PDB file of C-alpha atoms in Angstrom:
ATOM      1  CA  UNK V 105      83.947  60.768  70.393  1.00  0.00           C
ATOM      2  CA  UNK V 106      82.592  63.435  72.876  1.00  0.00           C
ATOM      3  CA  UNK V 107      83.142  62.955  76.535  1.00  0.00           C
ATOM      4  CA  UNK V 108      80.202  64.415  78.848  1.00  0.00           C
ATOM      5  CA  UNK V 109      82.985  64.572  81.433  1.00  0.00           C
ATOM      6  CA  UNK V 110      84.352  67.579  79.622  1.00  0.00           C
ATOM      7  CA  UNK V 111      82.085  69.258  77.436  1.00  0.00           C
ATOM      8  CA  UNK V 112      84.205  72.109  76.718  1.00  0.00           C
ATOM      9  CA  UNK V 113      87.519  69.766  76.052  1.00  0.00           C
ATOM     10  CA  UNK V 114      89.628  69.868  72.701  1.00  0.00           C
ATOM     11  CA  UNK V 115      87.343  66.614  71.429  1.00  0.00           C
ATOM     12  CA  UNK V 116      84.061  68.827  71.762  1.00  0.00           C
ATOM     13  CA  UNK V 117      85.548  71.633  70.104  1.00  0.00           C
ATOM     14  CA  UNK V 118      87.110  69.854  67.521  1.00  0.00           C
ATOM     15  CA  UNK V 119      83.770  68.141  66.802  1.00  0.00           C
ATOM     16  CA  UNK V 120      82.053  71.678  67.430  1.00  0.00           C
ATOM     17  CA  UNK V 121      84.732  73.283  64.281  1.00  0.00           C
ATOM     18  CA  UNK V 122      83.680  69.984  61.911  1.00  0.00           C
ATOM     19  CA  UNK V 123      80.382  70.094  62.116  1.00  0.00           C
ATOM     20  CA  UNK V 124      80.297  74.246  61.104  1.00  0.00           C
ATOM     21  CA  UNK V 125      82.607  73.150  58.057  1.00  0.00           C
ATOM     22  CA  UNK V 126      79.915  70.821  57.380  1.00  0.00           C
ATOM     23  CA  UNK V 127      77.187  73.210  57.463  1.00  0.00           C
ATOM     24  CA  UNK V 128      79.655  75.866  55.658  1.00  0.00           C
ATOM     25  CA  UNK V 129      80.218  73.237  52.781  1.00  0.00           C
ATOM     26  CA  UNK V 130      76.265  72.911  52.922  1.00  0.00           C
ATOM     27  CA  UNK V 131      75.640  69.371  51.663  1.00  0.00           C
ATOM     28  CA  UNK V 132      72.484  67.277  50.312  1.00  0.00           C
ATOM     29  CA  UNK V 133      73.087  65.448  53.697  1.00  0.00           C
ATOM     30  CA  UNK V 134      75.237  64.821  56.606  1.00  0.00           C
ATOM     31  CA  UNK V 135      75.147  61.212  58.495  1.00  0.00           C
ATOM     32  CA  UNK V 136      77.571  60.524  61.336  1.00  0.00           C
ATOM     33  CA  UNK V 137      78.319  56.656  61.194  1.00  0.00           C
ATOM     34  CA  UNK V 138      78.377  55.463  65.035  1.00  0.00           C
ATOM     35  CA  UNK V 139      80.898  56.519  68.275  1.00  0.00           C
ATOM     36  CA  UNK V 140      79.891  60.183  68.152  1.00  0.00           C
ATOM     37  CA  UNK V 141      79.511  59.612  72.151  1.00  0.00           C
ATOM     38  CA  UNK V 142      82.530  57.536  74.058  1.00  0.00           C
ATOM     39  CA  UNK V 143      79.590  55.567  76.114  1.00  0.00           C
ATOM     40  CA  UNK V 144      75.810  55.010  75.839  1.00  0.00           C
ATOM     41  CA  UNK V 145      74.616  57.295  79.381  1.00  0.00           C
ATOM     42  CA  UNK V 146      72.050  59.582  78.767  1.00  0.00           C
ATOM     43  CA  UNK V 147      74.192  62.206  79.789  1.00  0.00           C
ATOM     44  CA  UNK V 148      76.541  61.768  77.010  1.00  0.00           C
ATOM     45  CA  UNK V 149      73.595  61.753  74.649  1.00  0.00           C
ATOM     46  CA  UNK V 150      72.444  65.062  76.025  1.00  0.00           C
ATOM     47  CA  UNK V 151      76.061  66.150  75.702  1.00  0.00           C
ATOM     48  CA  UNK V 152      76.067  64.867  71.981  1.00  0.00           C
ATOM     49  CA  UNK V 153      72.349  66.315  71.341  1.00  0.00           C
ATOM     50  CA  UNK V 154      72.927  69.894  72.484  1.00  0.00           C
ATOM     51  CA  UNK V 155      76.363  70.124  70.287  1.00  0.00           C
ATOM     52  CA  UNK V 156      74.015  68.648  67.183  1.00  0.00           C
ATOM     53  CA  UNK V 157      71.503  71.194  67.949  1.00  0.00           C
ATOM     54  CA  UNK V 158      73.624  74.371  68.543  1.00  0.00           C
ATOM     55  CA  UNK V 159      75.773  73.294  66.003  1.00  0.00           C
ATOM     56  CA  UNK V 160      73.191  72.708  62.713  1.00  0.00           C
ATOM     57  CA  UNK V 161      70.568  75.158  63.702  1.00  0.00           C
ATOM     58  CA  UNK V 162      71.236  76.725  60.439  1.00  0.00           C
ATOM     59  CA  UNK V 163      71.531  73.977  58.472  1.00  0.00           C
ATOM     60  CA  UNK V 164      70.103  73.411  55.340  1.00  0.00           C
ATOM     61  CA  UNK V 165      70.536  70.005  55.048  1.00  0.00           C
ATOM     62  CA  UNK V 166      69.044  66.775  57.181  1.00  0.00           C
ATOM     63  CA  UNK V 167      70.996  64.615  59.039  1.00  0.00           C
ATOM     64  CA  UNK V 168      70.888  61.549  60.618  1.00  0.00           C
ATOM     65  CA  UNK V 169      72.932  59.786  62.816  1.00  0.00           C
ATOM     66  CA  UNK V 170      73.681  55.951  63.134  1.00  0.00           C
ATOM     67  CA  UNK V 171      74.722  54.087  66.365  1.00  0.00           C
ATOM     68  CA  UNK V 172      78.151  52.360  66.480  1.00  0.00           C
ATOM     69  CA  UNK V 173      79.245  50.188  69.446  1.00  0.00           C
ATOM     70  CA  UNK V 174      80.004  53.291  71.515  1.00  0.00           C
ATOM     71  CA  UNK V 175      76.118  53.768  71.717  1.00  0.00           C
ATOM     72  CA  UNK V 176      75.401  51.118  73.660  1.00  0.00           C
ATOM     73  CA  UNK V 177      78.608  50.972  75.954  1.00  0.00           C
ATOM     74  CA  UNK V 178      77.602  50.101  79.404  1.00  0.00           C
ATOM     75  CA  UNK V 179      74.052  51.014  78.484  1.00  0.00           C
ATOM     76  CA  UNK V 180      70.948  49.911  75.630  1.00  0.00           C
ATOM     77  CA  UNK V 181      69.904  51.413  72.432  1.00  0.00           C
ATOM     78  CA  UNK V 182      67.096  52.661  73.849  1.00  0.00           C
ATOM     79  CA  UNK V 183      69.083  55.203  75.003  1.00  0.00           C
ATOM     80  CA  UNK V 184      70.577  56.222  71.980  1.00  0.00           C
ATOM     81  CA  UNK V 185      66.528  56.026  70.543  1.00  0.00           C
ATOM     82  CA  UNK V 186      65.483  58.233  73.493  1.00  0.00           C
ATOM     83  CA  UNK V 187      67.262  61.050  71.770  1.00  0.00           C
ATOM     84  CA  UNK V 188      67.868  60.600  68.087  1.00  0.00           C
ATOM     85  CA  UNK V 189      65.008  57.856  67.328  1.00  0.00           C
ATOM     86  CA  UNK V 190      64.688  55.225  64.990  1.00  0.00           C
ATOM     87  CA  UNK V 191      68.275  53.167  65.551  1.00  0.00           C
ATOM     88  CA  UNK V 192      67.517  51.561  61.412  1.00  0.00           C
ATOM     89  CA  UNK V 193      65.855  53.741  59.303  1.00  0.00           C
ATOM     90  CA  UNK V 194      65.425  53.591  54.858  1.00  0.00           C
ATOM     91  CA  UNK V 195      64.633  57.018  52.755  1.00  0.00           C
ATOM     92  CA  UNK V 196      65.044  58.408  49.540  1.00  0.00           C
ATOM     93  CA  UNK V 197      67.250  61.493  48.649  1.00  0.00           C
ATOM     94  CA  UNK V 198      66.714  62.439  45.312  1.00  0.00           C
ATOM     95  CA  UNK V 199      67.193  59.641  42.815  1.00  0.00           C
ATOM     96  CA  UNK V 200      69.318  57.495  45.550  1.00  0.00           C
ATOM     97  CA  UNK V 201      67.589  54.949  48.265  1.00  0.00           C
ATOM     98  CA  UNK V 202      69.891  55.408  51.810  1.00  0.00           C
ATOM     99  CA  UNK V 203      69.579  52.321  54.413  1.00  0.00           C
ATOM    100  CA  UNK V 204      71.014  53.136  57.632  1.00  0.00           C
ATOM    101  CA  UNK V 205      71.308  50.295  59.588  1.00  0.00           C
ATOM    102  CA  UNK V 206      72.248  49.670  63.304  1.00  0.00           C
ATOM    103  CA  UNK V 207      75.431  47.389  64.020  1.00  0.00           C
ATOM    104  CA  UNK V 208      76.002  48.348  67.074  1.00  0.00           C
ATOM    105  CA  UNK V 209      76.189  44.768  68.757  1.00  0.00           C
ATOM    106  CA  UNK V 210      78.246  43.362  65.741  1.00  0.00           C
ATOM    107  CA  UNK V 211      75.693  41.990  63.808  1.00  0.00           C
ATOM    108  CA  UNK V 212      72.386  42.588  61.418  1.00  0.00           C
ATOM    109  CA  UNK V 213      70.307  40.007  62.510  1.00  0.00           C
ATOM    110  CA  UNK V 214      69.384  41.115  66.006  1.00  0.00           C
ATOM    111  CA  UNK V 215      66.562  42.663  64.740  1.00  0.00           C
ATOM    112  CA  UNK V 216      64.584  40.680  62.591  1.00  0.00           C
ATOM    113  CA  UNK V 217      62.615  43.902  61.920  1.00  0.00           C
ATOM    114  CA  UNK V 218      66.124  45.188  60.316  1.00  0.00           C
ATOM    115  CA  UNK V 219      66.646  42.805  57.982  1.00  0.00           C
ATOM    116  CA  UNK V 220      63.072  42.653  56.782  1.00  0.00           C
ATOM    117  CA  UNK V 221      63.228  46.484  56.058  1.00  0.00           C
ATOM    118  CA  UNK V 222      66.851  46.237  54.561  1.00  0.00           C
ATOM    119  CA  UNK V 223      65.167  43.383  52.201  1.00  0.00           C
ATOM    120  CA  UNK V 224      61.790  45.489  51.422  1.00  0.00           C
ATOM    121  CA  UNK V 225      64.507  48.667  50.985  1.00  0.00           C
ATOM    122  CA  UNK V 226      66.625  46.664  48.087  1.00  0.00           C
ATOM    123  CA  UNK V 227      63.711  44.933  46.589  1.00  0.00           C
ATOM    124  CA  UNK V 228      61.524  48.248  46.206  1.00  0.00           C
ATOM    125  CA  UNK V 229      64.572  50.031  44.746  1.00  0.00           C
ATOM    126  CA  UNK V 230      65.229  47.276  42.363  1.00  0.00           C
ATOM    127  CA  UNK V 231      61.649  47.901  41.497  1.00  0.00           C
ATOM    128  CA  UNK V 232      61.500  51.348  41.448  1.00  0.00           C
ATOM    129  CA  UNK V 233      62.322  53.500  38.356  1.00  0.00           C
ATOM    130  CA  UNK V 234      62.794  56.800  39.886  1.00  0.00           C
ATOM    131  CA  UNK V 235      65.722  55.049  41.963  1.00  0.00           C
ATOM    132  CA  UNK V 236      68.998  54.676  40.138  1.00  0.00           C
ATOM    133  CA  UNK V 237      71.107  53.418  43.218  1.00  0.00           C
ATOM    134  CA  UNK V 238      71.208  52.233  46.921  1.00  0.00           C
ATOM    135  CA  UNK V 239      73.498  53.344  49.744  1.00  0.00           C
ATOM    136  CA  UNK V 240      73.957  51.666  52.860  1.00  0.00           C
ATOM    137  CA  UNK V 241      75.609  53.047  55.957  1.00  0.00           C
ATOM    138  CA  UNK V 242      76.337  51.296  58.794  1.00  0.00           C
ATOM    139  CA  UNK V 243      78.847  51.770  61.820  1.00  0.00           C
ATOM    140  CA  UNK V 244      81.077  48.135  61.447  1.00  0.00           C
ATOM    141  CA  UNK V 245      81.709  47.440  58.023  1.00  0.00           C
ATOM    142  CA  UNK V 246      81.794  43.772  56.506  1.00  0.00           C
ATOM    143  CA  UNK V 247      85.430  43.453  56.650  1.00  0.00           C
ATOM    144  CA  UNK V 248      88.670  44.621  58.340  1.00  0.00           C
ATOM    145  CA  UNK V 249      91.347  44.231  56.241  1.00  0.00           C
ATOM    146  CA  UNK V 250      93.896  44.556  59.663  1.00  0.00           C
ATOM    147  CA  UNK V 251      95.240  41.170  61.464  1.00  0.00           C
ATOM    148  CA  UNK V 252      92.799  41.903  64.321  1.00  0.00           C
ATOM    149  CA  UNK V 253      89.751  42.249  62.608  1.00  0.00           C
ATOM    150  CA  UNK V 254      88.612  43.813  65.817  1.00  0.00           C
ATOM    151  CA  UNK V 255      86.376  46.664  63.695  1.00  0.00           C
ATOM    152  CA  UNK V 256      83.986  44.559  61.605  1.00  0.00           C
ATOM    153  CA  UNK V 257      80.703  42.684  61.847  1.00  0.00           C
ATOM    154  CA  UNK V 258      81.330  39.826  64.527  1.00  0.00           C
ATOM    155  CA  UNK V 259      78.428  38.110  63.607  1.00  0.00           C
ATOM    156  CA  UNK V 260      80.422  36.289  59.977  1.00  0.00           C
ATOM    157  CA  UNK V 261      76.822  34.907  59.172  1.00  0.00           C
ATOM    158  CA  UNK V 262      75.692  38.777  59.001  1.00  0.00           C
ATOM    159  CA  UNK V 263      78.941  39.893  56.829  1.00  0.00           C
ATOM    160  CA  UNK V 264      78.302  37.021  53.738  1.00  0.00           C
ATOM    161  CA  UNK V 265      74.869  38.144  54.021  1.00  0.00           C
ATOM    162  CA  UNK V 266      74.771  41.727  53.782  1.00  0.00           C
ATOM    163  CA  UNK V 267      77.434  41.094  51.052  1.00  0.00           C
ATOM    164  CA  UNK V 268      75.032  38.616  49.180  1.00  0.00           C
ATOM    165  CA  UNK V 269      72.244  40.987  48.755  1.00  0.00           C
ATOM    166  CA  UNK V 270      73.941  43.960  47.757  1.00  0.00           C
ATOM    167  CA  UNK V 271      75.818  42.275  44.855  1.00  0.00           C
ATOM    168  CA  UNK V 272      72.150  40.411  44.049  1.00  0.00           C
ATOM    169  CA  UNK V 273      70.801  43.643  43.767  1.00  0.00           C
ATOM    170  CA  UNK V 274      73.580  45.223  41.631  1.00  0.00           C
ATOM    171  CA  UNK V 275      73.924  42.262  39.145  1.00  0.00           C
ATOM    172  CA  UNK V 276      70.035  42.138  39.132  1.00  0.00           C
ATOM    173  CA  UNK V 277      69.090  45.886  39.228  1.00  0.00           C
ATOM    174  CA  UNK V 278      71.593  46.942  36.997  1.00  0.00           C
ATOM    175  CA  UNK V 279      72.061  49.503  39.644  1.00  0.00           C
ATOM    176  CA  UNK V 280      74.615  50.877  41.747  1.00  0.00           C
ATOM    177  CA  UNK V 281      74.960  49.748  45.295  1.00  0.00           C
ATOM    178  CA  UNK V 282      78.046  51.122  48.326  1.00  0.00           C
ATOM    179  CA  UNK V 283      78.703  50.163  51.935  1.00  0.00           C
ATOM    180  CA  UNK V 284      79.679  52.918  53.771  1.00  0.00           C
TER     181      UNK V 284
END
């Protein structure tokens, strides 16, 4: 998490020394999964887009970042979308279909629009020849395996889901499918 407080603090440089591994290591692509800022003011976005910028200039690589509950703390996705755009987002990298998706509030079904493009997403892949698997990244994951389960999709509805149509599409598809 970088604080806009203290842009030159041990967090920013820490994140400043990761991110040129990262680019040194040179990837097919690098997505940071949520809470890269600690809350959602524009100045921490600034703060979070100028380290981005300065820090994969020379990058070979696209990236793409998805909001986690930290983006919209004390503030609204819009500005998070101000910055980085799209919040949800579907592409292809080579032979593999990526859905980011924005859990953020705790649950999927927020945006209608999300789960209609996480749907077209798995049901064109299944379709699709030239795709041999799908990836989907999102901030919260289904489950928390600790007592708290403070750090998973609140919305339960959302988890059984999400869970649903990725194994549908794996035991229908014949194709791989991961949560991240």
């Amino acid at each position: 998490t970088l604080f806009r407080s203290n842009p030159d603090s041990d967090l920013v440089a820490g994140a400043r020394r990761a991110l040129r591994e990262i680019v040194a290591a040179q990837p097919d692509l690098m997505v940071i999964n949520g809470d890269l800022v600690d809350e959602a003011s524009p100045a921490d976005f600034e703060l979070a887009k100028r380290i981005l910028d300065e820090e994969l200039a020379g990058a070979s690589f696209p990236w793409y970042y998805v909001p986690g509950n930290h983006e919209i703390m004390g503030g609204s996705i819009e500005n998070f979308t101000s910055v980085f755009g799209p919040n949800y987002r579907t592409f292809d990298q080579g032979d593999t279909r990526f859905v980011l998706l924005d859990t953020s509030t705790g649950s999927l079904s927020s945006s209608f629009a999300q789960l209609e493009m996480l749907e077209s997403a798995l049901e064109g892949a299944e379709s699709d020849p030239a795709v041999t698997g799908v990836v989907v990244l999102q901030h919260l994951p289904i489950d928390d395996p600790l007592p708290t389960k403070a750090s998973q999709l609140s919305n339960r509805l959302d988890a059984t889901m999400l869970r649903d149509w990725l194994e549908t599409f794996r035991a229908e598809s014949g194709k791989s499918a991961a949560l991240v």
